[in-house]
Amino acid sequence: MKYFSKIVCIFCLMTTVIYPGCSKKELPLFKDSKAVIPIDKEVERSDCDTLVFTCIDYRFAFANQEFLNEKLGLNGNYDHISVPGSILNLVNPATQDIVFSKVTGFINFHLIKRVVIIGHRDCGGYGGSSAFGSKVAELVYLSTDLKKARQILIEKYPTLEVDLYLETLTREGVHFDKVK
Amino acid sequence: MLGKKIYAIIIPLFFLFIQCSFLNKYSLASNETESKETWDIGEANGEKKQTFSKKKSEIHYERFFEEKKHWCGTMVINCSDFRFAKATQKFINEKLGYKGDYDYFSIPGSIRNMLNKQTRKLVMDTFGISVHLHHVKRVVIIAHEDCIGYGGEAFSSHEEEYKKITKDLKKARKLMRFRFREMEVYLFYGKIIDSDGERKIEYEQIL
């Protein structure tokens, strides 16, 4: 009871400062709050056999979409998992189970046959380029991790086809290198 | 003795309650008055955004090598489902006009993992990477109907599904604001509609 009044004060402060801020509403971005996007009949499919892992990075987000839709010809027919470091959580034993619990759903529901993993240099999930010391060390580390991810996936699902790509940002655009 | 203490607690709480509701009403009222204007301006903004995105049809990658003045403006959290992939890309790139300026999170069930206590820490930490590394100021969360994260067709009706998912979205907004202060959080609910014999995806903003 000694600290009761203090606890009440803190509670009051929290309700006045935090609660109104947390439940604030945003302004509508569109008229009637609705936006409609037509589905392209030619590219629409009812099944999907590819699962893609990418990193969240804003510098690569649009390049990834172009690469997957046009270069690989997937045209939006892929399940996409995008998390920082792409396969960092899959390779890390501590978080591997959580990732697998999500991936298993897709592989079973959508009958996934192919997995495409795209990693990139200077990745925030790994602590950026500076965390590796040199460019060669970074390249070796990232490609080893990508191969490790392939190994883990194939061990669990032996029939999967796994393609690995490593992308590099240049002043002209984004380059994709296939990792064998 | 106890009776007096109870009054001492109840009275400030009563005032606080009034203050809270007043603050909420005030913020809502200001939203309503501004929203009428923004509907008109919204179109103008849309035009502006379109021209902006037309100019920006190709991303200038050189700017990523320049000294950082502007980082990344937006974080988009979306579901992994392939049926909504292409439409969502169009929605973000063209309708919202955020092309080349957003961190793209794609996780099964979008915010379902954030509300699940087992995975909340991991998911919030990954969002934290984007917020601290790329200085994101705005979050767009997109959920959709018939989501595998919610068990596919686990709901008895569309209304029930809509209610549950919008409730979850609002809860996610609260959690997001609680963890990352001053964050703008926009919520969208995507569903497939059939208009004029064509299948379209409608994104409704949840306010």
CSV table of C-alpha atoms in Angstrom, one decimal:
chain,number,residue,atom,x,y,z
A,1,MET,CA,0.0,0.0,0.0
A,2,LYS,CA,3.0,2.3,0.5
A,3,TYR,CA,3.6,2.7,-3.3
A,4,PHE,CA,-0.1,2.5,-4.2
A,5,SER,CA,-0.6,6.2,-5.0
A,6,LYS,CA,2.6,6.1,-7.1
A,7,ILE,CA,1.3,3.1,-9.1
A,8,VAL,CA,-1.9,4.9,-9.6
A,9,CYS,CA,-0.1,8.0,-10.9
A,10,ILE,CA,2.0,5.9,-13.3
A,11,PHE,CA,-1.2,4.2,-14.5
A,12,CYS,CA,-2.9,7.6,-15.1
A,13,LEU,CA,0.1,8.9,-17.0
A,14,MET,CA,0.1,5.8,-19.2
A,15,THR,CA,-3.6,6.1,-19.9
A,16,THR,CA,-3.3,9.8,-20.8
A,17,VAL,CA,-0.1,9.7,-22.8
A,18,ILE,CA,0.0,6.2,-24.4
A,19,TYR,CA,-3.6,5.2,-24.9
A,20,PRO,CA,-4.7,8.2,-27.0
A,21,GLY,CA,-1.6,7.9,-29.2
A,22,CYS,CA,-2.0,4.1,-29.7
A,23,SER,CA,-5.6,4.3,-30.9
A,24,LYS,CA,-5.3,7.3,-33.1
A,25,LYS,CA,-6.9,6.9,-36.6
A,26,GLU,CA,-5.1,7.7,-39.9
A,27,LEU,CA,-6.7,9.8,-42.7
A,28,PRO,CA,-8.2,8.0,-45.6
A,29,LEU,CA,-5.9,7.8,-48.6
A,30,PHE,CA,-8.5,7.2,-51.2
A,31,LYS,CA,-12.1,8.4,-51.9
A,32,ASP,CA,-14.5,5.9,-50.1
A,33,SER,CA,-11.3,4.4,-48.6
A,34,LYS,CA,-11.2,1.9,-51.5
A,35,ALA,CA,-8.8,1.2,-54.3
A,36,VAL,CA,-9.5,-1.4,-57.0
A,37,ILE,CA,-6.8,-3.2,-59.0
A,38,PRO,CA,-7.9,-5.4,-62.0
A,39,ILE,CA,-6.4,-8.9,-62.3
A,40,ASP,CA,-4.7,-9.6,-65.5
A,41,LYS,CA,-6.5,-12.6,-67.0
A,42,GLU,CA,-3.6,-13.7,-69.1
A,43,VAL,CA,-1.3,-14.1,-66.1
A,44,GLU,CA,-3.8,-15.3,-63.6
A,45,ARG,CA,-3.4,-18.9,-62.5
A,46,SER,CA,-5.1,-21.0,-59.9
A,47,ASP,CA,-2.0,-22.9,-58.8
A,48,CYS,CA,1.5,-21.9,-57.8
A,49,ASP,CA,4.6,-24.1,-57.6
A,50,THR,CA,7.4,-21.6,-56.6
A,51,LEU,CA,8.3,-20.2,-53.2
A,52,VAL,CA,10.6,-17.2,-53.1
A,53,PHE,CA,12.8,-16.0,-50.2
A,54,THR,CA,14.1,-12.4,-50.4
A,55,CYS,CA,15.3,-9.7,-48.1
A,56,ILE,CA,13.2,-6.7,-47.2
A,57,ASP,CA,15.7,-4.0,-48.4
A,58,TYR,CA,14.1,-1.1,-50.2
A,59,ARG,CA,17.0,-0.7,-52.6
A,60,PHE,CA,16.3,-4.2,-54.0
A,61,ALA,CA,12.5,-4.5,-53.5
A,62,PHE,CA,11.5,-3.3,-57.0
A,63,ALA,CA,14.4,-5.0,-58.7
A,64,ASN,CA,13.4,-8.3,-57.1
A,65,GLN,CA,9.8,-7.9,-58.4
A,66,GLU,CA,11.1,-7.2,-62.0
A,67,PHE,CA,13.6,-10.1,-61.9
A,68,LEU,CA,11.0,-12.6,-60.6
A,69,ASN,CA,8.1,-11.4,-62.9
A,70,GLU,CA,10.0,-10.8,-66.1
A,71,LYS,CA,13.4,-12.5,-66.0
A,72,LEU,CA,12.2,-15.7,-64.4
A,73,GLY,CA,8.8,-15.4,-66.0
A,74,LEU,CA,6.9,-16.1,-62.8
A,75,ASN,CA,4.5,-13.1,-63.4
A,76,GLY,CA,3.3,-12.9,-59.8
A,77,ASN,CA,2.7,-16.7,-59.5
A,78,TYR,CA,4.9,-17.2,-56.5
A,79,ASP,CA,4.5,-17.3,-52.8
A,80,HIS,CA,6.8,-14.7,-51.4
A,81,ILE,CA,8.5,-14.7,-48.0
A,82,SER,CA,10.4,-11.5,-47.4
A,83,VAL,CA,12.2,-11.1,-44.1
A,84,PRO,CA,15.5,-9.3,-43.1
A,85,GLY,CA,18.5,-11.3,-44.2
A,86,SER,CA,16.2,-13.6,-46.4
A,87,ILE,CA,17.5,-17.0,-45.2
A,88,LEU,CA,19.2,-15.7,-42.0
A,89,ASN,CA,16.4,-17.1,-39.8
A,90,LEU,CA,16.4,-20.4,-41.7
A,91,VAL,CA,20.1,-20.9,-41.2
A,92,ASN,CA,20.0,-19.9,-37.6
A,93,PRO,CA,19.2,-23.0,-35.5
A,94,ALA,CA,17.3,-20.9,-32.9
A,95,THR,CA,14.7,-19.6,-35.3
A,96,GLN,CA,14.7,-22.5,-37.8
A,97,ASP,CA,11.7,-24.2,-36.3
A,98,ILE,CA,9.5,-21.1,-36.6
A,99,VAL,CA,10.5,-20.6,-40.3
A,100,PHE,CA,9.8,-24.3,-41.1
A,101,SER,CA,6.4,-24.2,-39.4
A,102,LYS,CA,5.5,-21.4,-41.8
A,103,VAL,CA,7.2,-22.9,-44.9
A,104,THR,CA,5.6,-26.3,-44.4
A,105,GLY,CA,2.1,-24.8,-44.8
A,106,PHE,CA,3.0,-23.4,-48.2
A,107,ILE,CA,4.8,-26.5,-49.4
A,108,ASN,CA,1.9,-28.7,-48.5
A,109,PHE,CA,-1.0,-26.4,-49.4
A,110,HIS,CA,0.3,-25.0,-52.7
A,111,LEU,CA,2.4,-28.0,-53.7
A,112,ILE,CA,5.7,-26.1,-54.0
A,113,LYS,CA,8.3,-27.7,-56.3
A,114,ARG,CA,10.8,-25.0,-56.7
A,115,VAL,CA,12.4,-22.6,-54.2
A,116,VAL,CA,14.2,-19.4,-55.3
A,117,ILE,CA,16.4,-17.7,-52.7
A,118,ILE,CA,17.8,-14.2,-53.3
A,119,GLY,CA,20.4,-12.9,-51.0
A,120,HIS,CA,22.2,-9.6,-51.4
A,121,ARG,CA,25.4,-7.8,-50.4
A,122,ASP,CA,25.4,-5.1,-47.7
A,123,CYS,CA,22.5,-6.7,-46.0
A,124,GLY,CA,21.2,-5.1,-42.8
A,125,GLY,CA,20.2,-8.5,-41.3
A,126,TYR,CA,23.9,-9.5,-41.4
A,127,GLY,CA,25.1,-6.1,-40.1
A,128,GLY,CA,26.0,-4.6,-43.5
A,129,SER,CA,29.2,-5.0,-45.5
A,130,SER,CA,31.3,-3.5,-42.8
A,131,ALA,CA,30.6,-6.5,-40.5
A,132,PHE,CA,32.7,-8.7,-42.8
A,133,GLY,CA,35.9,-6.8,-43.2
A,134,SER,CA,36.4,-7.3,-46.9
A,135,LYS,CA,34.3,-7.8,-50.0
A,136,VAL,CA,35.7,-11.2,-50.7
A,137,ALA,CA,34.9,-12.3,-47.1
A,138,GLU,CA,31.4,-11.1,-47.5
A,139,LEU,CA,30.9,-12.9,-50.8
A,140,VAL,CA,32.2,-16.2,-49.3
A,141,TYR,CA,30.1,-15.9,-46.2
A,142,LEU,CA,26.9,-15.1,-48.0
A,143,SER,CA,27.3,-17.8,-50.7
A,144,THR,CA,28.1,-20.3,-48.0
A,145,ASP,CA,25.0,-19.3,-46.1
A,146,LEU,CA,22.9,-19.6,-49.2
A,147,LYS,CA,24.3,-23.1,-49.9
A,148,LYS,CA,23.6,-24.0,-46.3
A,149,ALA,CA,20.0,-23.0,-46.7
A,150,ARG,CA,19.7,-25.1,-49.8
A,151,GLN,CA,21.1,-28.1,-47.9
A,152,ILE,CA,18.7,-27.6,-45.0
A,153,LEU,CA,15.7,-27.4,-47.4
A,154,ILE,CA,16.7,-30.4,-49.5
A,155,GLU,CA,17.3,-32.5,-46.4
A,156,LYS,CA,13.7,-31.8,-45.3
A,157,TYR,CA,12.1,-31.9,-48.7
A,158,PRO,CA,14.3,-34.0,-51.1
A,159,THR,CA,12.3,-33.4,-54.2
A,160,LEU,CA,12.6,-29.6,-54.1
A,161,GLU,CA,14.5,-27.7,-56.7
A,162,VAL,CA,16.4,-24.8,-55.1
A,163,ASP,CA,17.9,-21.9,-57.1
A,164,LEU,CA,20.2,-19.4,-55.4
A,165,TYR,CA,20.9,-15.9,-56.5
A,166,LEU,CA,23.1,-13.2,-55.0
A,167,GLU,CA,22.5,-9.6,-56.0
A,168,THR,CA,24.8,-6.6,-56.0
A,169,LEU,CA,23.8,-3.0,-56.1
A,170,THR,CA,25.6,-0.8,-58.6
A,171,ARG,CA,25.1,2.7,-59.9
A,172,GLU,CA,23.5,1.3,-63.1
A,173,GLY,CA,21.1,-1.1,-61.4
A,174,VAL,CA,21.0,-4.4,-59.6
A,175,HIS,CA,23.0,-7.4,-60.9
A,176,PHE,CA,21.9,-10.9,-60.2
A,177,ASP,CA,24.5,-13.7,-60.0
A,178,LYS,CA,23.5,-17.3,-59.8
A,179,VAL,CA,25.2,-19.3,-57.1
A,180,LYS,CA,26.0,-22.8,-58.1
B,1,MET,CA,-9.8,5.0,5.8
B,2,LEU,CA,-10.2,2.8,2.8
B,3,GLY,CA,-13.3,4.6,1.7
B,4,LYS,CA,-11.5,7.9,1.4
B,5,LYS,CA,-8.7,6.3,-0.5
B,6,ILE,CA,-11.1,4.8,-3.0
B,7,TYR,CA,-12.6,8.3,-3.6
B,8,ALA,CA,-9.1,9.6,-4.1
B,9,ILE,CA,-8.5,7.0,-6.8
B,10,ILE,CA,-11.9,7.1,-8.4
B,11,ILE,CA,-12.1,10.9,-8.9
B,12,PRO,CA,-8.8,11.3,-10.8
B,13,LEU,CA,-9.6,8.2,-12.8
B,14,PHE,CA,-13.0,9.7,-13.7
B,15,PHE,CA,-11.3,12.9,-14.9
B,16,LEU,CA,-8.8,10.9,-16.8
B,17,PHE,CA,-11.5,9.0,-18.5
B,18,ILE,CA,-13.2,12.2,-19.6
B,19,GLN,CA,-9.9,13.5,-20.8
B,20,CYS,CA,-9.2,10.4,-22.8
B,21,SER,CA,-12.6,10.4,-24.4
B,22,PHE,CA,-12.2,14.1,-25.2
B,23,LEU,CA,-8.8,13.6,-26.7
B,24,ASN,CA,-10.1,10.7,-28.8
B,25,LYS,CA,-13.2,12.7,-29.9
B,26,TYR,CA,-11.0,15.6,-30.7
B,27,SER,CA,-8.7,13.6,-32.8
B,28,LEU,CA,-11.6,11.9,-34.6
B,29,ALA,CA,-13.3,15.3,-35.1
B,30,SER,CA,-10.2,16.8,-36.6
B,31,ASN,CA,-9.9,13.7,-38.8
B,32,GLU,CA,-13.4,14.1,-40.0
B,33,THR,CA,-13.1,17.7,-40.9
B,34,GLU,CA,-9.8,17.2,-42.6
B,35,SER,CA,-11.0,14.0,-44.3
B,36,LYS,CA,-13.6,15.9,-46.4
B,37,GLU,CA,-10.8,18.1,-47.7
B,38,THR,CA,-8.5,15.2,-48.3
B,39,TRP,CA,-11.0,13.5,-50.5
B,40,ASP,CA,-10.8,16.4,-52.8
B,41,ILE,CA,-7.2,16.8,-52.3
B,42,GLY,CA,-6.8,13.0,-52.4
B,43,GLU,CA,-7.5,13.1,-56.1
B,44,ALA,CA,-5.1,15.9,-56.7
B,45,ASN,CA,-2.6,14.0,-54.6
B,46,GLY,CA,-3.3,10.9,-56.7
B,47,GLU,CA,-2.5,12.9,-59.9
B,48,LYS,CA,0.6,14.3,-58.3
B,49,LYS,CA,1.6,10.9,-57.2
B,50,GLN,CA,1.0,9.5,-60.7
B,51,THR,CA,3.1,12.1,-62.4
B,52,PHE,CA,5.7,11.6,-59.7
B,53,SER,CA,5.7,7.8,-60.4
B,54,LYS,CA,5.7,8.4,-64.1
B,55,LYS,CA,8.8,10.5,-63.8
B,56,LYS,CA,10.2,7.9,-61.5
B,57,SER,CA,9.4,5.0,-63.8
B,58,GLU,CA,13.0,3.9,-63.6
B,59,ILE,CA,14.7,4.0,-60.2
B,60,HIS,CA,17.8,6.0,-60.1
B,61,TYR,CA,20.2,3.6,-58.3
B,62,GLU,CA,22.9,6.3,-58.0
B,63,ARG,CA,20.9,8.0,-55.2
B,64,PHE,CA,21.6,5.0,-53.0
B,65,PHE,CA,25.3,5.8,-53.2
B,66,GLU,CA,25.0,9.4,-52.4
B,67,GLU,CA,25.2,10.9,-48.9
B,68,LYS,CA,22.0,9.8,-47.0
B,69,LYS,CA,19.5,12.6,-46.6
B,70,HIS,CA,16.4,10.5,-47.2
B,71,TRP,CA,16.3,6.9,-46.1
B,72,CYS,CA,13.4,4.7,-46.6
B,73,GLY,CA,9.9,6.2,-46.1
B,74,THR,CA,7.7,3.2,-45.8
B,75,MET,CA,7.5,-0.4,-44.5
B,76,VAL,CA,5.0,-2.6,-46.2
B,77,ILE,CA,3.8,-5.7,-44.4
B,78,ASN,CA,2.0,-8.2,-46.6
B,79,CYS,CA,0.9,-11.8,-46.7
B,80,SER,CA,2.9,-14.3,-48.8
B,81,ASP,CA,-0.1,-15.5,-50.9
B,82,PHE,CA,0.6,-15.7,-54.6
B,83,ARG,CA,-3.0,-14.7,-55.6
B,84,PHE,CA,-2.5,-11.2,-54.3
B,85,ALA,CA,1.2,-10.8,-55.2
B,86,LYS,CA,1.0,-9.0,-58.6
B,87,ALA,CA,-2.0,-6.9,-57.6
B,88,THR,CA,-0.4,-5.8,-54.3
B,89,GLN,CA,2.8,-4.8,-56.2
B,90,LYS,CA,0.7,-2.6,-58.5
B,91,PHE,CA,-1.2,-1.2,-55.6
B,92,ILE,CA,1.9,-0.2,-53.7
B,93,ASN,CA,4.0,0.9,-56.7
B,94,GLU,CA,1.3,2.8,-58.7
B,95,LYS,CA,-1.7,3.6,-56.5
B,96,LEU,CA,0.2,4.5,-53.4
B,97,GLY,CA,3.2,5.7,-55.4
B,98,TYR,CA,5.9,4.3,-53.0
B,99,LYS,CA,7.9,2.6,-55.8
B,100,GLY,CA,11.5,2.1,-54.8
B,101,ASP,CA,11.0,3.7,-51.4
B,102,TYR,CA,9.7,0.8,-49.3
B,103,ASP,CA,10.9,-2.1,-47.2
B,104,TYR,CA,8.9,-5.1,-48.3
B,105,PHE,CA,8.0,-7.6,-45.6
B,106,SER,CA,6.1,-10.6,-46.8
B,107,ILE,CA,5.2,-13.2,-44.1
B,108,PRO,CA,2.5,-15.9,-44.1
B,109,GLY,CA,-0.6,-14.4,-42.4
B,110,SER,CA,0.9,-10.9,-42.4
B,111,ILE,CA,0.1,-9.6,-38.9
B,112,ARG,CA,-1.1,-13.0,-37.5
B,113,ASN,CA,2.5,-13.7,-36.4
B,114,MET,CA,2.7,-10.3,-34.6
B,115,LEU,CA,-0.4,-11.1,-32.6
B,116,ASN,CA,0.7,-14.6,-31.7
B,117,LYS,CA,2.6,-14.4,-28.5
B,118,GLN,CA,5.1,-17.1,-29.4
B,119,THR,CA,6.4,-15.3,-32.5
B,120,ARG,CA,5.7,-11.7,-31.5
B,121,LYS,CA,9.2,-11.0,-30.3
B,122,LEU,CA,10.9,-12.4,-33.4
B,123,VAL,CA,8.5,-10.5,-35.7
B,124,MET,CA,8.7,-7.2,-33.8
B,125,ASP,CA,12.5,-7.5,-33.8
B,126,THR,CA,12.6,-7.9,-37.5
B,127,PHE,CA,10.4,-4.9,-37.9
B,128,GLY,CA,12.8,-3.1,-35.6
B,129,ILE,CA,15.6,-3.7,-38.0
B,130,SER,CA,13.7,-1.8,-40.7
B,131,VAL,CA,12.8,1.0,-38.3
B,132,HIS,CA,16.3,1.5,-36.8
B,133,LEU,CA,18.3,0.8,-40.0
B,134,HIS,CA,16.2,2.5,-42.6
B,135,HIS,CA,14.4,5.1,-40.4
B,136,VAL,CA,11.0,4.2,-41.6
B,137,LYS,CA,8.2,6.6,-40.6
B,138,ARG,CA,5.1,4.9,-42.2
B,139,VAL,CA,3.8,1.4,-42.1
B,140,VAL,CA,1.3,-0.1,-44.5
B,141,ILE,CA,-0.3,-3.4,-43.4
B,142,ILE,CA,-2.2,-5.4,-46.0
B,143,ALA,CA,-4.3,-8.4,-45.0
B,144,HIS,CA,-6.6,-10.3,-47.2
B,145,GLU,CA,-9.6,-12.7,-47.2
B,146,ASP,CA,-9.2,-16.5,-47.4
B,147,CYS,CA,-5.7,-16.3,-45.8
B,148,ILE,CA,-3.8,-19.5,-45.1
B,149,GLY,CA,-2.3,-17.9,-42.0
B,150,TYR,CA,-5.9,-17.9,-40.6
B,151,GLY,CA,-6.5,-21.5,-41.7
B,152,GLY,CA,-7.9,-20.8,-45.2
B,153,GLU,CA,-11.7,-21.1,-45.1
B,154,ALA,CA,-11.9,-21.3,-41.3
B,155,PHE,CA,-14.7,-18.8,-41.1
B,156,SER,CA,-18.4,-19.6,-41.5
B,157,SER,CA,-19.1,-16.3,-43.4
B,158,HIS,CA,-17.3,-13.4,-45.1
B,159,GLU,CA,-18.7,-11.0,-42.6
B,160,GLU,CA,-17.2,-13.0,-39.7
B,161,GLU,CA,-13.9,-13.2,-41.5
B,162,TYR,CA,-13.9,-9.4,-42.2
B,163,LYS,CA,-14.8,-8.6,-38.6
B,164,LYS,CA,-12.0,-10.9,-37.2
B,165,ILE,CA,-9.3,-9.7,-39.6
B,166,THR,CA,-10.2,-6.0,-39.2
B,167,LYS,CA,-10.2,-6.4,-35.4
B,168,ASP,CA,-6.7,-8.1,-35.6
B,169,LEU,CA,-5.5,-5.3,-37.9
B,170,LYS,CA,-6.5,-2.6,-35.4
B,171,LYS,CA,-4.8,-4.6,-32.6
B,172,ALA,CA,-1.7,-4.7,-34.7
B,173,ARG,CA,-1.9,-1.0,-35.2
B,174,LYS,CA,-2.0,-0.5,-31.5
B,175,LEU,CA,1.0,-2.8,-30.9
B,176,MET,CA,2.9,-1.1,-33.6
B,177,ARG,CA,2.4,2.4,-32.2
B,178,PHE,CA,3.2,1.1,-28.7
B,179,ARG,CA,6.6,-0.2,-29.8
B,180,PHE,CA,7.4,2.4,-32.4
B,181,ARG,CA,6.2,5.8,-31.3
B,182,GLU,CA,5.0,8.5,-33.8
B,183,MET,CA,4.5,5.8,-36.5
B,184,GLU,CA,1.8,6.3,-39.2
B,185,VAL,CA,0.0,3.0,-39.6
B,186,TYR,CA,-2.2,2.5,-42.6
B,187,LEU,CA,-4.4,-0.7,-42.7
B,188,PHE,CA,-5.8,-2.3,-45.8
B,189,TYR,CA,-8.0,-5.3,-46.3
B,190,GLY,CA,-7.9,-7.0,-49.7
B,191,LYS,CA,-10.7,-9.1,-51.2
B,192,ILE,CA,-11.5,-10.4,-54.7
B,193,ILE,CA,-14.6,-8.9,-56.2
B,194,ASP,CA,-16.4,-9.5,-59.4
B,195,SER,CA,-17.5,-6.4,-61.3
B,196,ASP,CA,-18.7,-6.3,-64.9
B,197,GLY,CA,-17.7,-9.9,-65.4
B,198,GLU,CA,-14.0,-9.1,-64.5
B,199,ARG,CA,-12.2,-10.3,-61.4
B,200,LYS,CA,-10.7,-7.4,-59.5
B,201,ILE,CA,-9.0,-7.0,-56.1
B,202,GLU,CA,-10.4,-4.3,-53.9
B,203,TYR,CA,-8.2,-2.8,-51.2
B,204,GLU,CA,-10.3,-1.2,-48.5
B,205,GLN,CA,-8.6,1.1,-46.0
B,206,ILE,CA,-9.5,0.2,-42.4
B,207,LEU,CA,-9.8,3.4,-40.4
